[in-house]
mmCIF file of C-alpha atoms in Angstrom:
data_model
loop_
_atom_site.group_PDB
_atom_site.id
_atom_site.type_symbol
_atom_site.label_atom_id
_atom_site.label_comp_id
_atom_site.label_asym_id
_atom_site.label_seq_id
_atom_site.Cartn_x
_atom_site.Cartn_y
_atom_site.Cartn_z
ATOM 1 C CA MET A 206 -15.876 -12.143 12.157
ATOM 2 C CA ASN A 207 -14.938 -14.675 9.824
ATOM 3 C CA ILE A 208 -15.690 -14.243 5.773
ATOM 4 C CA GLN A 209 -15.281 -17.153 3.546
ATOM 5 C CA GLY A 210 -14.847 -17.031 -0.332
ATOM 6 C CA GLN A 211 -12.710 -17.169 -3.479
ATOM 7 C CA ILE A 212 -10.023 -14.413 -2.551
ATOM 8 C CA VAL A 213 -8.736 -12.594 -5.600
ATOM 9 C CA ASP A 214 -4.995 -12.158 -4.727
ATOM 10 C CA ILE A 215 -4.039 -9.208 -7.072
ATOM 11 C CA ALA A 216 -0.436 -8.955 -6.027
ATOM 12 C CA ASN A 217 0.602 -12.803 -6.707
ATOM 13 C CA ARG A 218 -2.471 -13.063 -9.532
ATOM 14 C CA ARG A 219 -4.145 -15.869 -8.375
ATOM 15 C CA ILE A 220 -7.449 -16.768 -6.786
ATOM 16 C CA TYR A 221 -8.002 -19.196 -4.098
ATOM 17 C CA ALA A 222 -10.433 -20.596 -1.558
ATOM 18 C CA GLY A 223 -9.798 -18.864 1.718
ATOM 19 C CA GLU A 224 -11.209 -17.355 4.794
ATOM 20 C CA ILE A 225 -10.696 -13.965 6.080
ATOM 21 C CA THR A 226 -10.898 -13.047 9.815
ATOM 22 C CA VAL A 227 -11.958 -9.505 10.723
ATOM 23 C CA GLU A 228 -11.388 -7.796 14.358
ATOM 24 C CA ASN A 229 -12.415 -4.397 15.295
ATOM 25 C CA GLY A 230 -13.119 -3.649 11.893
ATOM 26 C CA LYS A 231 -9.854 -4.571 10.537
ATOM 27 C CA ILE A 232 -8.487 -7.516 8.638
ATOM 28 C CA SER A 233 -6.407 -9.725 11.295
ATOM 29 C CA ASN A 234 -5.471 -12.721 9.205
ATOM 30 C CA ILE A 235 -6.173 -14.267 5.734
ATOM 31 C CA ALA A 236 -5.697 -18.143 5.299
ATOM 32 C CA GLU A 237 -6.228 -20.530 2.897
ATOM 33 C CA SER A 238 -8.981 -23.183 3.376
ATOM 34 C CA ASP A 239 -10.507 -26.000 1.547
ATOM 35 C CA HIS A 240 -14.429 -24.620 1.566
ATOM 36 C CA ARG A 241 -16.156 -24.240 -1.638
ATOM 37 C CA GLU A 242 -17.776 -20.821 -1.171
ATOM 38 C CA LYS A 243 -18.572 -19.360 -4.519
ATOM 39 C CA ALA A 244 -18.578 -15.659 -3.856
ATOM 40 C CA TYR A 245 -15.522 -13.659 -4.603
ATOM 41 C CA ILE A 246 -13.755 -11.546 -2.240
ATOM 42 C CA LEU A 247 -11.538 -9.062 -3.963
ATOM 43 C CA PRO A 248 -9.838 -5.484 -2.941
ATOM 44 C CA GLY A 249 -11.512 -2.238 -3.891
ATOM 45 C CA PHE A 250 -10.668 1.342 -4.884
ATOM 46 C CA VAL A 251 -10.875 4.174 -1.940
ATOM 47 C CA ASP A 252 -11.251 7.315 -4.152
ATOM 48 C CA ALA A 253 -9.097 9.740 -1.981
ATOM 49 C CA HIS A 254 -10.841 13.047 -2.524
ATOM 50 C CA ILE A 255 -14.303 13.905 -4.020
ATOM 51 C CA HIS A 256 -17.156 16.146 -4.024
ATOM 52 C CA ILE A 257 -20.311 13.666 -4.630
ATOM 53 C CA GLU A 258 -22.285 16.733 -5.400
ATOM 54 C CA SER A 259 -20.310 16.958 -8.463
ATOM 55 C CA SER A 260 -21.848 14.143 -9.916
ATOM 56 C CA MET A 261 -25.156 15.540 -9.346
ATOM 57 C CA LEU A 262 -26.134 12.547 -7.580
ATOM 58 C CA VAL A 263 -27.062 11.851 -4.110
ATOM 59 C CA PRO A 264 -24.747 9.504 -2.299
ATOM 60 C CA SER A 265 -26.688 6.422 -2.584
ATOM 61 C CA GLU A 266 -27.116 6.712 -6.433
ATOM 62 C CA PHE A 267 -23.287 7.758 -6.916
ATOM 63 C CA ALA A 268 -22.494 4.554 -5.010
ATOM 64 C CA LYS A 269 -24.491 2.464 -7.693
ATOM 65 C CA LEU A 270 -22.289 3.717 -10.443
ATOM 66 C CA ALA A 271 -19.004 3.946 -8.647
ATOM 67 C CA VAL A 272 -19.000 0.188 -7.253
ATOM 68 C CA LEU A 273 -19.466 -0.694 -10.979
ATOM 69 C CA HIS A 274 -15.764 0.735 -11.259
ATOM 70 C CA GLY A 275 -14.552 -0.983 -8.323
ATOM 71 C CA THR A 276 -14.718 2.063 -5.949
ATOM 72 C CA VAL A 277 -15.861 0.780 -2.559
ATOM 73 C CA ALA A 278 -15.038 3.912 -0.414
ATOM 74 C CA THR A 279 -14.592 7.535 -0.747
ATOM 75 C CA ILE A 280 -12.821 10.298 1.172
ATOM 76 C CA SER A 281 -15.562 12.750 0.470
ATOM 77 C CA ASP A 282 -15.806 16.905 1.186
ATOM 78 C CA PRO A 283 -19.449 17.865 1.118
ATOM 79 C CA HIS A 284 -18.487 21.264 0.659
ATOM 80 C CA GLU A 285 -20.911 22.065 -2.036
ATOM 81 C CA ILE A 286 -24.048 21.172 -0.184
ATOM 82 C CA ALA A 287 -22.664 22.980 2.859
ATOM 83 C CA ASN A 288 -22.501 26.250 0.987
ATOM 84 C CA VAL A 289 -25.994 25.961 0.609
ATOM 85 C CA LEU A 290 -27.490 24.050 3.412
ATOM 86 C CA GLY A 291 -24.883 24.719 5.863
ATOM 87 C CA ARG A 292 -24.495 21.594 8.436
ATOM 88 C CA ASP A 293 -27.812 20.671 7.622
ATOM 89 C CA GLY A 294 -26.714 19.648 4.089
ATOM 90 C CA VAL A 295 -23.676 17.675 5.697
ATOM 91 C CA TYR A 296 -25.901 15.589 7.932
ATOM 92 C CA TYR A 297 -28.265 14.652 4.811
ATOM 93 C CA MET A 298 -25.227 13.498 2.892
ATOM 94 C CA ILE A 299 -24.447 11.484 5.838
ATOM 95 C CA GLY A 300 -27.724 9.774 6.237
ATOM 96 C CA ASN A 301 -28.497 9.304 2.862
ATOM 97 C CA GLY A 302 -24.851 7.421 2.397
ATOM 98 C CA LYS A 303 -25.785 5.190 4.942
ATOM 99 C CA LYS A 304 -28.405 3.466 2.655
ATOM 100 C CA VAL A 305 -25.831 1.808 0.809
ATOM 101 C CA PRO A 306 -22.856 -0.912 1.894
ATOM 102 C CA LEU A 307 -20.269 1.668 -0.097
ATOM 103 C CA LYS A 308 -18.485 3.565 2.563
ATOM 104 C CA PHE A 309 -18.525 7.256 2.529
ATOM 105 C CA HIS A 310 -15.913 9.040 4.667
ATOM 106 C CA PHE A 311 -17.156 12.693 4.888
ATOM 107 C CA GLY A 312 -15.358 15.641 6.349
ATOM 108 C CA ALA A 313 -16.359 18.795 7.961
ATOM 109 C CA PRO A 314 -16.344 21.570 5.251
ATOM 110 C CA SER A 315 -13.516 24.057 6.043
ATOM 111 C CA CYS A 316 -14.395 26.849 3.726
ATOM 112 C CA VAL A 317 -18.405 27.809 4.046
ATOM 113 C CA PRO A 318 -18.446 30.064 2.264
ATOM 114 C CA ALA A 319 -15.357 29.336 0.036
ATOM 115 C CA THR A 320 -14.589 32.773 -0.053
ATOM 116 C CA SER A 321 -15.838 36.335 1.519
ATOM 117 C CA PHE A 322 -17.127 37.423 -1.971
ATOM 118 C CA GLU A 323 -19.429 34.738 -2.390
ATOM 119 C CA THR A 324 -23.230 35.083 -1.452
ATOM 120 C CA ALA A 325 -23.677 31.477 0.045
ATOM 121 C CA GLY A 326 -26.727 30.147 1.830
ATOM 122 C CA ALA A 327 -24.993 29.512 4.918
ATOM 123 C CA VAL A 328 -21.771 29.731 7.187
ATOM 124 C CA ILE A 329 -20.012 27.418 9.201
ATOM 125 C CA ASP A 330 -17.554 29.317 11.379
ATOM 126 C CA PRO A 331 -15.465 27.442 14.126
ATOM 127 C CA GLU A 332 -18.196 26.565 16.606
ATOM 128 C CA GLY A 333 -20.082 25.069 13.531
ATOM 129 C CA ILE A 334 -16.975 23.131 12.600
ATOM 130 C CA LYS A 335 -16.587 21.849 16.434
ATOM 131 C CA ALA A 336 -20.140 20.692 16.202
ATOM 132 C CA LEU A 337 -19.296 18.498 12.711
ATOM 133 C CA LEU A 338 -15.940 17.190 14.431
ATOM 134 C CA GLU A 339 -17.646 15.610 17.346
ATOM 135 C CA SER A 340 -19.438 13.350 15.157
ATOM 136 C CA PRO A 341 -18.134 9.910 14.562
ATOM 137 C CA ASP A 342 -19.738 10.087 11.027
ATOM 138 C CA ILE A 343 -17.100 13.068 10.527
ATOM 139 C CA TYR A 344 -13.693 11.858 10.007
ATOM 140 C CA TYR A 345 -11.411 15.195 8.932
ATOM 141 C CA LEU A 346 -11.452 18.590 8.370
ATOM 142 C CA ALA A 347 -11.946 18.846 4.603
ATOM 143 C CA GLU A 348 -9.585 20.686 2.144
ATOM 144 C CA MET A 349 -8.082 24.089 3.898
ATOM 145 C CA MET A 350 -8.874 25.973 0.493
ATOM 146 C CA ASN A 351 -8.088 29.237 2.673
ATOM 147 C CA TYR A 352 -4.282 28.695 2.172
ATOM 148 C CA PRO A 353 -3.864 32.543 2.702
ATOM 149 C CA GLY A 354 -5.628 32.355 5.936
ATOM 150 C CA VAL A 355 -3.175 29.681 7.247
ATOM 151 C CA LEU A 356 -0.032 31.678 5.647
ATOM 152 C CA PHE A 357 -1.366 34.972 7.520
ATOM 153 C CA ASP A 358 -2.607 33.069 10.657
ATOM 154 C CA ASP A 359 -6.323 33.970 10.120
ATOM 155 C CA ALA A 360 -7.867 33.635 13.505
ATOM 156 C CA GLU A 361 -11.209 31.971 12.384
ATOM 157 C CA VAL A 362 -9.143 29.416 10.255
ATOM 158 C CA MET A 363 -6.679 28.568 12.803
ATOM 159 C CA ARG A 364 -9.624 27.854 15.040
ATOM 160 C CA LYS A 365 -10.886 25.395 12.857
ATOM 161 C CA ILE A 366 -7.462 23.733 12.260
ATOM 162 C CA ALA A 367 -7.268 23.660 16.157
ATOM 163 C CA TRP A 368 -10.899 21.835 16.611
ATOM 164 C CA ALA A 369 -9.681 19.257 14.071
ATOM 165 C CA LYS A 370 -6.415 18.691 16.037
ATOM 166 C CA HIS A 371 -8.324 18.670 19.660
ATOM 167 C CA PHE A 372 -10.496 15.619 18.150
ATOM 168 C CA ASN A 373 -7.394 14.099 16.552
ATOM 169 C CA LYS A 374 -8.746 14.433 13.309
ATOM 170 C CA PRO A 375 -6.286 14.919 10.288
ATOM 171 C CA VAL A 376 -6.703 17.870 8.123
ATOM 172 C CA ASP A 377 -6.972 17.761 4.436
ATOM 173 C CA GLY A 378 -5.167 20.328 2.079
ATOM 174 C CA HIS A 379 -5.285 22.470 -1.082
ATOM 175 C CA ALA A 380 -2.166 24.327 -1.607
ATOM 176 C CA PRO A 381 -1.808 25.014 -5.612
ATOM 177 C CA GLY A 382 1.614 26.444 -6.175
ATOM 178 C CA LEU A 383 2.876 26.576 -2.584
ATOM 179 C CA ARG A 384 6.364 25.931 -2.358
ATOM 180 C CA GLY A 385 9.546 26.972 -0.195
ATOM 181 C CA ALA A 386 8.870 28.853 2.803
ATOM 182 C CA GLN A 387 4.840 29.245 2.446
ATOM 183 C CA ALA A 388 4.503 25.352 1.670
ATOM 184 C CA GLN A 389 6.622 24.936 4.851
ATOM 185 C CA LYS A 390 4.163 27.172 6.943
ATOM 186 C CA TYR A 391 0.942 25.454 5.293
ATOM 187 C CA ILE A 392 2.266 21.963 6.551
ATOM 188 C CA ALA A 393 3.658 22.880 9.563
ATOM 189 C CA ALA A 394 0.095 24.039 10.869
ATOM 190 C CA GLY A 395 -0.705 20.272 10.748
ATOM 191 C CA ILE A 396 -2.377 20.087 7.020
ATOM 192 C CA SER A 397 -1.233 16.253 5.933
ATOM 193 C CA THR A 398 -2.478 16.222 2.175
ATOM 194 C CA ASP A 399 -2.953 17.956 -1.313
ATOM 195 C CA HIS A 400 -4.066 16.848 -4.378
ATOM 196 C CA GLU A 401 -3.632 20.452 -5.928
ATOM 197 C CA CYS A 402 -0.018 19.831 -7.188
ATOM 198 C CA PHE A 403 0.599 20.505 -11.178
ATOM 199 C CA THR A 404 4.384 19.888 -11.445
ATOM 200 C CA PHE A 405 6.504 16.922 -10.854
ATOM 201 C CA GLU A 406 8.955 19.639 -8.993
ATOM 202 C CA GLU A 407 6.305 21.542 -6.486
ATOM 203 C CA ALA A 408 5.078 17.517 -5.504
ATOM 204 C CA GLY A 409 8.336 16.338 -4.550
ATOM 205 C CA GLU A 410 9.124 19.067 -2.497
ATOM 206 C CA LYS A 411 5.852 18.525 -0.426
ATOM 207 C CA LEU A 412 6.815 14.965 -0.323
ATOM 208 C CA ALA A 413 10.096 15.932 1.340
ATOM 209 C CA LEU A 414 8.251 18.321 3.909
ATOM 210 C CA GLY A 415 6.182 15.238 4.944
ATOM 211 C CA MET A 416 3.047 16.169 3.160
ATOM 212 C CA LYS A 417 0.945 13.073 1.550
ATOM 213 C CA VAL A 418 0.317 13.978 -1.974
ATOM 214 C CA ILE A 419 -2.974 12.796 -4.030
ATOM 215 C CA ILE A 420 -2.595 12.521 -7.934
ATOM 216 C CA ARG A 421 -5.638 13.928 -9.244
ATOM 217 C CA GLU A 422 -6.815 12.841 -12.603
ATOM 218 C CA GLY A 423 -10.460 13.423 -12.992
ATOM 219 C CA SER A 424 -12.813 15.666 -14.767
ATOM 220 C CA ALA A 425 -11.587 19.022 -13.105
ATOM 221 C CA ALA A 426 -8.105 18.538 -13.505
ATOM 222 C CA LYS A 427 -5.691 16.059 -14.772
ATOM 223 C CA ASN A 428 -2.021 15.651 -13.500
ATOM 224 C CA PHE A 429 -1.247 11.951 -13.656
ATOM 225 C CA ASN A 430 1.200 12.112 -16.439
ATOM 226 C CA ALA A 431 3.026 14.963 -14.635
ATOM 227 C CA LEU A 432 2.863 13.383 -11.573
ATOM 228 C CA ILE A 433 3.253 9.567 -11.923
ATOM 229 C CA GLY A 434 7.040 9.486 -11.937
ATOM 230 C CA LEU A 435 7.240 10.068 -7.975
#
């Protein structure tokens, strides 16, 4: 597929007429051309971690606001609706998100209920995680908030992680304050990201251990100033 338009080159700060070739869903070539298409082609932001439900909007309505700020895709954990409706809630989010061009990449919520102390509307056990991960519309195992379960080899937690590995899908992390041997064990379990770093030292240690650190600057917490030096 070829797309023509006025390409906005952010890196070199210029706009030029060009053609983009897309093969197998990925850009394979960008070249200048002499056409006069008026539409602009420019890169967009990917929100690396979000719970759409926190906006009190369904995905299709969330998209209308997000795209105005340059966001064209999200990595979305439907944890909140899953705690009410279970897998049906996850499937609803996927279906609603397909109504708009914005690309939603949903994960399988790993902690439903979030803790055993909660009275949730649903439970997603390891077999439920397997059923979700089998779907091509589920891209990863969403944030493993039960980090004590990882550290103490909880059988149910480890089975959920094992299913993600079985389907070759990444495991998103949630590890506030974990350092030293605890961080090593958490990462060694196959968990690849963390958005819960509050200090430069903690984030640097996790990076050195091979983890990807997401700098969070949102309504729930603001860590940009502490971590931008990374």
